[in-house]
Coordinates of N, CA, C and O in Angstrom, one line a residue:
X1 N 0.9 -1.2 -0.1 CA -0.2 0.1 -0.1 C 1.0 1.1 0.0 O 1.7 1.3 0.7
X2 N 0.5 2.3 -0.8 CA 1.3 3.2 -0.7 C 1.1 4.3 0.4 O 0.3 4.0 1.2
X3 N 2.1 5.3 0.5 CA 2.3 6.3 1.7 C 1.0 7.0 2.0 O 0.3 7.0 3.0
X4 N 0.5 7.4 0.6 CA -0.7 8.0 0.8 C -1.7 7.4 1.0 O -2.6 8.3 2.0
X5 N -2.3 6.3 0.6 CA -3.4 5.7 1.1 C -3.3 5.1 2.3 O -4.4 5.2 3.3
X6 N -2.2 5.0 3.0 CA -2.1 4.5 4.4 C -2.2 5.8 5.4 O -3.1 5.8 6.4
X7 N -1.5 7.2 4.9 CA -2.0 8.2 5.7 C -3.6 8.6 5.8 O -4.1 9.0 6.6
X8 N -4.0 8.3 4.6 CA -5.3 8.7 4.6 C -6.4 7.8 5.3 O -7.5 8.3 6.0
X9 N -5.9 6.6 5.3 CA -6.3 5.6 6.3 C -6.3 6.0 7.9 O -7.2 6.0 8.4
X10 N -5.0 6.5 8.0 CA -4.6 6.9 9.4 C -5.4 8.0 9.8 O -6.2 7.8 11.2
X11 N -5.8 8.9 8.9 CA -6.5 10.1 9.4 C -8.1 9.5 9.3 O -8.7 10.5 10.6
X12 N -8.4 9.0 8.8 CA -9.8 8.5 9.1 C -10.0 7.7 10.4 O -10.8 8.2 11.1
X13 N -9.2 7.0 10.6 CA -9.4 5.9 11.6 C -9.0 6.7 13.1 O -9.8 6.3 14.4
X14 N -8.1 7.6 13.0 CA -7.6 8.1 14.1 C -8.8 9.2 14.5 O -9.4 9.2 15.7
X15 N -9.6 9.8 13.5 CA -10.5 10.8 13.6 C -11.8 10.0 14.6 O -12.5 10.5 15.4
X16 N -11.8 8.9 13.9 CA -13.1 7.8 14.2 C -12.9 7.3 15.5 O -13.6 7.4 16.4
X17 N -11.8 6.9 16.1 CA -11.4 6.7 17.3 C -11.4 7.6 18.2 O -11.7 7.6 19.5
X18 N -10.7 8.8 18.1 CA -11.0 9.8 19.0 C -12.6 10.2 19.5 O -12.8 10.3 20.4
X19 N -13.4 10.3 18.5 CA -14.8 10.1 18.6 C -15.1 9.2 19.3 O -16.1 9.1 20.5
X20 N -15.0 8.0 19.0 CA -15.5 6.6 19.6 C -15.1 6.4 21.0 O -16.0 6.4 22.2
X21 N -13.8 6.6 21.4 CA -13.3 6.6 22.3 C -13.8 7.7 23.5 O -14.0 7.2 24.6
X22 N -13.4 8.7 23.0 CA -14.2 9.8 23.9 C -15.3 9.6 24.5 O -15.8 9.7 25.7
X23 N -16.2 9.4 23.5 CA -17.7 9.4 23.7 C -17.8 8.1 24.5 O -18.9 8.0 25.9
X24 N -17.4 7.0 24.4 CA -17.2 5.6 25.4 C -16.8 6.1 26.9 O -17.7 5.9 28.2
X25 N -15.9 6.9 27.2 CA -15.2 7.1 28.2 C -16.3 8.3 28.9 O -16.3 8.0 30.1
X26 N -16.8 9.1 28.3 CA -17.9 10.0 28.7 C -19.1 9.3 29.4 O -19.5 9.8 30.0
X27 N -19.3 8.5 28.5 CA -20.5 7.5 28.9 C -20.4 7.0 30.1 O -21.1 6.5 31.2
X28 N -19.2 6.2 30.6 CA -18.8 5.9 31.7 C -18.8 6.8 33.0 O -19.2 6.5 34.1
X29 N -18.4 8.1 32.4 CA -18.5 9.1 33.7 C -19.6 9.4 34.0 O -19.9 9.8 34.8
X30 N -20.6 9.5 32.7 CA -22.1 9.7 32.9 C -22.7 8.6 34.0 O -23.6 9.1 34.8
X31 N -22.1 7.6 33.5 CA -22.7 6.6 34.7 C -22.4 6.8 36.1 O -23.1 6.6 37.0
X32 N -21.3 6.9 36.4 CA -20.6 6.9 37.8 C -21.2 8.2 38.3 O -21.5 8.3 39.4
X33 N -21.6 9.4 37.2 CA -22.4 10.7 38.4 C -23.7 10.6 38.0 O -24.4 11.7 38.3
X34 N -24.3 9.3 37.8 CA -25.6 9.5 37.6 C -26.2 10.3 36.6 O -27.4 10.9 37.0
X35 N -25.9 10.5 35.4 CA -26.5 11.2 34.4 C -26.8 10.0 33.0 O -26.5 9.0 33.2
X36 N -27.5 10.6 32.2 CA -28.0 10.0 31.2 C -26.8 9.8 30.0 O -26.1 10.6 29.8
X37 N -26.3 8.5 29.9 CA -25.0 8.0 29.5 C -25.1 8.4 27.8 O -24.4 9.1 27.2
X38 N -26.4 8.1 27.2 CA -26.5 8.4 25.8 C -26.3 9.9 25.0 O -25.5 10.2 24.4
X39 N -27.2 10.6 25.9 CA -27.3 11.7 25.7 C -26.0 12.3 25.7 O -25.3 13.1 25.2
X40 N -25.0 12.0 26.9 CA -23.6 12.7 27.4 C -22.8 12.5 26.3 O -22.1 13.1 25.8
X41 N -23.0 11.0 25.5 CA -22.1 10.7 24.6 C -22.3 11.3 23.4 O -21.3 11.8 22.9
X42 N -23.6 11.5 22.8 CA -24.0 12.2 22.0 C -23.4 13.7 22.1 O -22.8 14.3 20.9
X43 N -23.8 14.4 22.9 CA -23.2 15.9 23.3 C -22.1 16.1 23.2 O -21.3 16.9 22.3
X44 N -21.1 14.9 23.7 CA -19.5 15.4 24.0 C -18.8 14.8 22.2 O -18.0 15.5 21.8
X45 N -19.7 13.7 21.3 CA -19.2 13.5 20.2 C -19.3 14.6 19.4 O -18.3 15.2 18.3
X46 N -20.5 15.5 19.5 CA -20.9 16.7 18.8 C -19.6 17.6 18.9 O -19.2 18.3 18.0
X47 N -19.2 18.0 20.0 CA -18.5 19.1 20.4 C -17.1 18.7 20.1 O -16.4 19.4 20.4
X48 N -16.6 17.4 20.1 CA -15.4 16.8 20.0 C -14.8 16.7 18.6 O -13.6 16.5 18.3
X49 N -15.8 16.6 17.5 CA -15.2 16.5 16.3 C -14.6 17.5 15.4 O -13.5 16.8 14.8
X50 N -14.4 18.8 15.8 CA -13.3 19.3 15.5 C -11.9 19.1 15.9 O -10.7 19.0 15.5
X51 N -11.8 18.8 17.3 CA -10.9 18.1 17.6 C -10.3 17.0 17.3 O -8.8 16.8 17.3
X52 N -11.2 15.9 16.8 CA -10.9 14.8 16.3 C -10.0 14.8 15.1 O -8.8 14.3 14.6
X53 N -10.6 15.7 14.2 CA -10.0 16.1 13.0 C -8.7 17.0 12.9 O -7.6 16.3 12.3
X54 N -8.5 17.7 14.2 CA -7.1 18.3 14.4 C -6.1 17.5 15.1 O -5.1 17.2 14.5
X55 N -6.6 16.1 15.5 CA -5.9 15.4 16.1 C -5.2 14.3 14.9 O -3.9 14.0 14.9
X56 N -6.4 14.1 14.1 CA -6.1 13.4 13.0 C -5.0 14.0 12.0 O -4.0 13.1 11.1
X57 N -5.2 15.2 12.0 CA -4.0 15.8 10.9 C -2.6 15.7 11.4 O -1.8 16.7 10.9
X58 N -2.7 15.6 13.2 CA -1.3 16.0 13.7 C -1.0 17.3 14.2 O 0.1 17.8 14.0
X59 N -1.9 18.0 14.6 CA -1.8 19.6 14.8 C -2.2 20.1 13.2 O -2.2 20.2 12.2
X60 N -3.0 21.4 13.6 CA -3.6 22.1 12.7 C -2.6 22.8 12.0 O -2.6 23.7 10.6
X61 N -1.6 23.2 12.4 CA -0.4 24.3 12.0 C 0.0 23.7 10.8 O 0.5 24.6 9.9
X62 N 0.9 22.4 11.0 CA 1.3 21.9 10.4 C 0.5 21.4 8.7 O 1.0 21.7 7.6
X63 N -0.6 21.2 9.0 CA -1.8 20.9 7.8 C -1.9 22.2 7.2 O -1.7 22.4 5.6
X64 N -2.1 23.5 8.0 CA -2.5 24.7 6.9 C -1.0 25.2 6.5 O -0.9 25.8 5.4
X65 N 0.1 25.2 7.0 CA 1.5 25.0 6.3 C 1.6 24.8 5.1 O 2.2 25.1 4.2
X66 N 1.4 23.3 5.0 CA 1.7 22.6 3.8 C 0.1 22.8 2.8 O 0.7 23.1 1.5
X67 N -0.6 23.3 3.3 CA -2.1 23.9 2.2 C -1.1 25.4 1.9 O -1.5 25.6 0.4
X68 N -0.6 26.2 2.5 CA -0.1 27.6 2.1 C 0.6 26.9 1.0 O 0.8 27.7 0.0
X69 N 1.9 26.4 1.2 CA 2.5 26.0 0.0 C 2.2 25.2 -1.0 O 2.7 25.8 -2.3
X70 N 0.8 24.4 -1.1 CA 0.3 24.1 -1.9 C -0.3 25.4 -3.2 O -0.3 25.3 -4.0
X71 N -0.8 26.3 -2.4 CA -1.5 27.6 -2.8 C -0.5 28.4 -3.2 O -0.6 28.8 -4.6
X72 N 0.4 28.7 -2.5 CA 1.2 30.0 -3.1 C 2.3 29.4 -3.8 O 3.1 30.1 -4.6
X73 N 2.8 28.5 -3.7 CA 4.2 27.7 -4.4 C 3.5 27.1 -5.3 O 4.4 26.6 -6.5
X74 N 2.3 26.7 -6.1 CA 1.6 26.1 -6.9 C 2.0 24.6 -6.9 O 1.9 24.1 -8.0
X75 N 2.2 24.0 -6.0 CA 2.3 22.6 -5.6 C 1.1 21.9 -5.7 O 0.7 21.8 -4.4
X76 N 0.5 21.6 -7.0 CA -1.3 21.2 -6.8 C -1.2 19.9 -6.0 O -2.0 19.8 -5.3
X77 N -0.5 19.3 -6.3 CA -0.2 17.8 -5.8 C -0.2 17.5 -4.5 O -1.0 17.1 -3.7
X78 N 0.3 18.4 -3.8 CA 0.5 18.5 -2.3 C -0.4 19.0 -1.8 O -1.2 18.9 -0.7
X79 N -1.4 20.2 -2.7 CA -2.5 20.6 -2.2 C -3.6 19.8 -2.0 O -4.7 19.6 -1.3
X80 N -3.8 19.2 -3.1 CA -4.9 17.8 -3.2 C -4.8 16.8 -2.5 O -5.9 16.6 -1.6
X81 N -3.3 16.5 -2.0 CA -3.1 15.3 -0.7 C -3.9 16.1 0.5 O -4.3 15.4 1.4
X82 N -3.2 17.4 0.9 CA -4.0 17.8 2.1 C -5.3 17.8 2.2 O -6.0 17.5 3.3
X83 N -6.1 18.4 1.0 CA -7.4 18.2 1.0 C -8.0 16.8 1.2 O -9.0 16.7 1.9
X84 N -7.5 16.0 0.7 CA -8.1 14.6 0.8 C -7.8 14.0 2.3 O -8.7 13.6 2.9
X85 N -6.7 14.6 2.9 CA -6.5 14.1 4.5 C -7.5 14.7 5.2 O -8.2 14.2 6.2
X86 N -7.9 16.1 5.0 CA -8.7 16.9 5.7 C -9.8 16.1 5.3 O -10.8 16.1 6.4
X87 N -10.4 15.8 4.2 CA -11.5 15.4 3.9 C -12.1 13.7 4.9 O -12.7 13.7 5.3
X88 N -10.7 13.1 4.7 CA -10.7 11.7 5.2 C -11.1 11.7 6.9 O -11.9 11.1 7.3
X89 N -10.4 12.8 7.3 CA -10.5 13.2 9.0 C -11.9 13.5 9.0 O -12.4 13.1 10.2
X90 N -12.3 14.5 8.3 CA -13.6 14.8 8.4 C -15.0 13.7 8.3 O -15.7 13.5 9.3
X91 N -14.9 12.7 7.3 CA -15.6 11.6 7.3 C -15.3 10.7 8.4 O -16.4 10.2 9.0
X92 N -14.3 10.6 8.7 CA -14.1 9.6 9.9 C -14.4 10.1 11.2 O -15.3 9.5 12.1
X93 N -14.8 11.4 11.4 CA -15.3 12.3 12.7 C -16.9 11.8 12.5 O -17.5 11.6 13.7
X94 N -17.2 12.5 11.6 CA -18.7 12.3 11.4 C -19.5 11.0 11.3 O -20.1 10.7 11.9
X95 N -18.3 9.9 10.7 CA -18.9 8.4 10.8 C -18.9 8.0 12.4 O -19.9 7.2 12.7
X96 N -17.6 8.6 12.9 CA -17.8 8.3 14.5 C -19.1 8.7 15.1 O -19.7 8.1 16.0
X97 N -19.7 9.9 15.0 CA -20.5 10.5 15.5 C -22.1 9.6 15.1 O -22.8 9.4 15.9
X98 N -21.9 9.3 13.8 CA -23.3 8.3 13.1 C -23.2 7.0 14.1 O -24.2 6.7 14.5
X99 N -21.7 6.4 14.5 CA -21.7 5.1 15.2 C -22.2 5.4 16.8 O -22.8 4.7 17.1
X100 N -22.0 6.5 17.2 CA -22.7 6.8 18.5 C -24.1 6.9 18.4 O -24.6 6.4 19.6
X101 N -24.5 7.6 17.6 CA -26.0 7.8 17.4 C -26.6 6.3 17.2 O -27.9 6.1 17.5
X102 N -26.0 5.7 16.4 CA -26.5 4.0 16.2 C -27.0 3.5 17.4 O -27.7 2.6 17.7
X103 N -26.1 3.7 18.7 CA -26.1 3.2 19.9 C -27.9 3.7 20.4 O -28.6 3.0 21.1
X104 N -28.1 4.8 20.0 CA -29.3 5.5 20.6 C -30.3 4.8 19.8 O -31.4 4.3 20.2
X105 N -30.3 4.6 18.4 CA -31.3 3.7 17.7 C -31.4 2.6 18.0 O -32.7 1.8 18.1
X106 N -30.3 1.6 18.6 CA -30.4 0.5 18.8 C -31.0 0.4 20.4 O -31.8 -0.7 20.2
X107 N -31.0 1.4 21.0 CA -31.4 1.2 22.2 C -33.1 1.5 22.2 O -34.1 0.7 22.9
X108 N -33.4 2.2 21.0 CA -34.8 2.5 20.9 C -35.6 1.4 20.6 O -36.9 0.8 20.6
X109 N -34.5 0.6 19.6 CA -35.3 -0.8 19.1 C -35.6 -1.7 20.2 O -36.4 -2.7 20.0
X110 N -34.7 -1.7 21.0 CA -34.4 -2.8 21.7 C -35.6 -3.0 23.1 O -36.3 -3.6 23.5
X111 N -35.9 -1.3 23.0 CA -37.0 -1.2 24.3 C -38.4 -1.6 24.0 O -39.2 -2.1 24.4
X112 N -38.8 -1.1 22.5 CA -39.7 -1.5 21.7 C -40.3 -2.8 21.7 O -39.9 -4.1 21.5

Protein backbone atom coordinates (compact mmCIF):
# COMPACT_ATOMS: atom_id res chain seq x y z
CA UNK A 1 0.00 0.00 0.00
CA UNK A 2 1.33 3.46 -0.82
CA UNK A 3 2.20 6.04 1.82
CA UNK A 4 -0.61 8.31 0.64
CA UNK A 5 -3.29 5.61 1.03
CA UNK A 6 -1.99 4.54 4.43
CA UNK A 7 -1.89 8.16 5.68
CA UNK A 8 -5.43 8.70 4.43
CA UNK A 9 -6.54 5.58 6.28
CA UNK A 10 -4.73 6.74 9.41
CA UNK A 11 -6.48 10.12 9.26
CA UNK A 12 -9.85 8.44 8.96
CA UNK A 13 -9.32 5.90 11.72
CA UNK A 14 -7.68 8.32 14.16
CA UNK A 15 -10.56 10.79 13.96
CA UNK A 16 -13.08 7.94 14.18
CA UNK A 17 -11.28 6.54 17.22
CA UNK A 18 -11.10 9.90 18.98
CA UNK A 19 -14.87 10.33 18.68
CA UNK A 20 -15.78 6.78 19.70
CA UNK A 21 -13.20 6.60 22.49
CA UNK A 22 -13.98 9.97 24.01
CA UNK A 23 -17.71 9.30 23.84
CA UNK A 24 -17.35 5.87 25.40
CA UNK A 25 -15.38 7.16 28.34
CA UNK A 26 -17.77 10.09 28.72
CA UNK A 27 -20.60 7.54 28.87
CA UNK A 28 -18.80 5.71 31.68
CA UNK A 29 -18.32 9.02 33.48
CA UNK A 30 -22.00 9.82 33.04
CA UNK A 31 -22.94 6.47 34.59
CA UNK A 32 -20.70 7.17 37.58
CA UNK A 33 -22.23 10.65 37.98
CA UNK A 34 -25.78 9.32 37.58
CA UNK A 35 -26.39 11.21 34.30
CA UNK A 36 -27.95 9.88 31.07
CA UNK A 37 -25.04 8.18 29.27
CA UNK A 38 -26.34 8.26 25.69
CA UNK A 39 -27.18 11.95 25.81
CA UNK A 40 -23.77 12.69 27.29
CA UNK A 41 -22.06 10.57 24.65
CA UNK A 42 -23.85 12.26 21.76
CA UNK A 43 -23.32 15.78 23.14
CA UNK A 44 -19.63 15.14 23.64
CA UNK A 45 -19.22 13.50 20.23
CA UNK A 46 -20.69 16.58 18.57
CA UNK A 47 -18.43 18.96 20.47
CA UNK A 48 -15.23 16.92 19.98
CA UNK A 49 -15.49 16.56 16.18
CA UNK A 50 -13.20 19.47 15.36
CA UNK A 51 -10.60 18.23 17.85
CA UNK A 52 -10.74 14.77 16.32
CA UNK A 53 -9.95 16.23 12.91
CA UNK A 54 -7.10 18.33 14.35
CA UNK A 55 -5.69 15.27 16.12
CA UNK A 56 -5.90 13.15 12.99
CA UNK A 57 -4.00 15.75 11.01
CA UNK A 58 -1.22 15.91 13.59
CA UNK A 59 -1.89 19.49 14.59
CA UNK A 60 -3.58 22.16 12.55
CA UNK A 61 -0.56 24.41 11.97
CA UNK A 62 1.51 21.94 9.99
CA UNK A 63 -1.52 21.08 7.89
CA UNK A 64 -2.22 24.74 7.13
CA UNK A 65 1.45 25.35 6.38
CA UNK A 66 1.42 22.56 3.79
CA UNK A 67 -1.87 23.92 2.47
CA UNK A 68 -0.26 27.35 2.10
CA UNK A 69 2.71 25.87 0.24
CA UNK A 70 0.32 24.19 -2.15
CA UNK A 71 -1.54 27.41 -2.87
CA UNK A 72 1.27 29.96 -3.02
CA UNK A 73 4.06 27.84 -4.46
CA UNK A 74 1.87 26.15 -7.02
CA UNK A 75 2.31 22.60 -5.75
CA UNK A 76 -1.09 21.31 -6.74
CA UNK A 77 -0.36 17.67 -5.84
CA UNK A 78 0.54 18.65 -2.27
CA UNK A 79 -2.60 20.77 -2.05
CA UNK A 80 -4.82 17.93 -3.28
CA UNK A 81 -3.21 15.49 -0.83
CA UNK A 82 -3.89 17.83 2.10
CA UNK A 83 -7.50 18.29 1.02
CA UNK A 84 -7.94 14.52 0.85
CA UNK A 85 -6.38 14.09 4.31
CA UNK A 86 -8.71 16.73 5.74
CA UNK A 87 -11.76 15.19 4.05
CA UNK A 88 -10.75 11.74 5.30
CA UNK A 89 -10.50 13.03 8.86
CA UNK A 90 -13.85 14.82 8.56
CA UNK A 91 -15.52 11.69 7.23
CA UNK A 92 -14.03 9.64 10.07
CA UNK A 93 -15.27 12.11 12.69
CA UNK A 94 -18.77 12.26 11.19
CA UNK A 95 -18.93 8.48 10.90
CA UNK A 96 -17.85 8.22 14.54
CA UNK A 97 -20.75 10.48 15.51
CA UNK A 98 -23.14 8.37 13.43
CA UNK A 99 -21.78 5.25 15.15
CA UNK A 100 -22.53 6.75 18.58
CA UNK A 101 -26.01 7.78 17.42
CA UNK A 102 -26.52 4.20 16.26
CA UNK A 103 -26.33 3.14 19.92
CA UNK A 104 -29.30 5.39 20.62
CA UNK A 105 -31.29 3.92 17.71
CA UNK A 106 -30.47 0.37 18.82
CA UNK A 107 -31.58 1.24 22.34
CA UNK A 108 -34.90 2.55 21.03
CA UNK A 109 -35.43 -0.65 19.04
CA UNK A 110 -34.43 -2.81 21.98
CA UNK A 111 -36.98 -1.18 24.31
CA UNK A 112 -39.89 -1.59 21.87
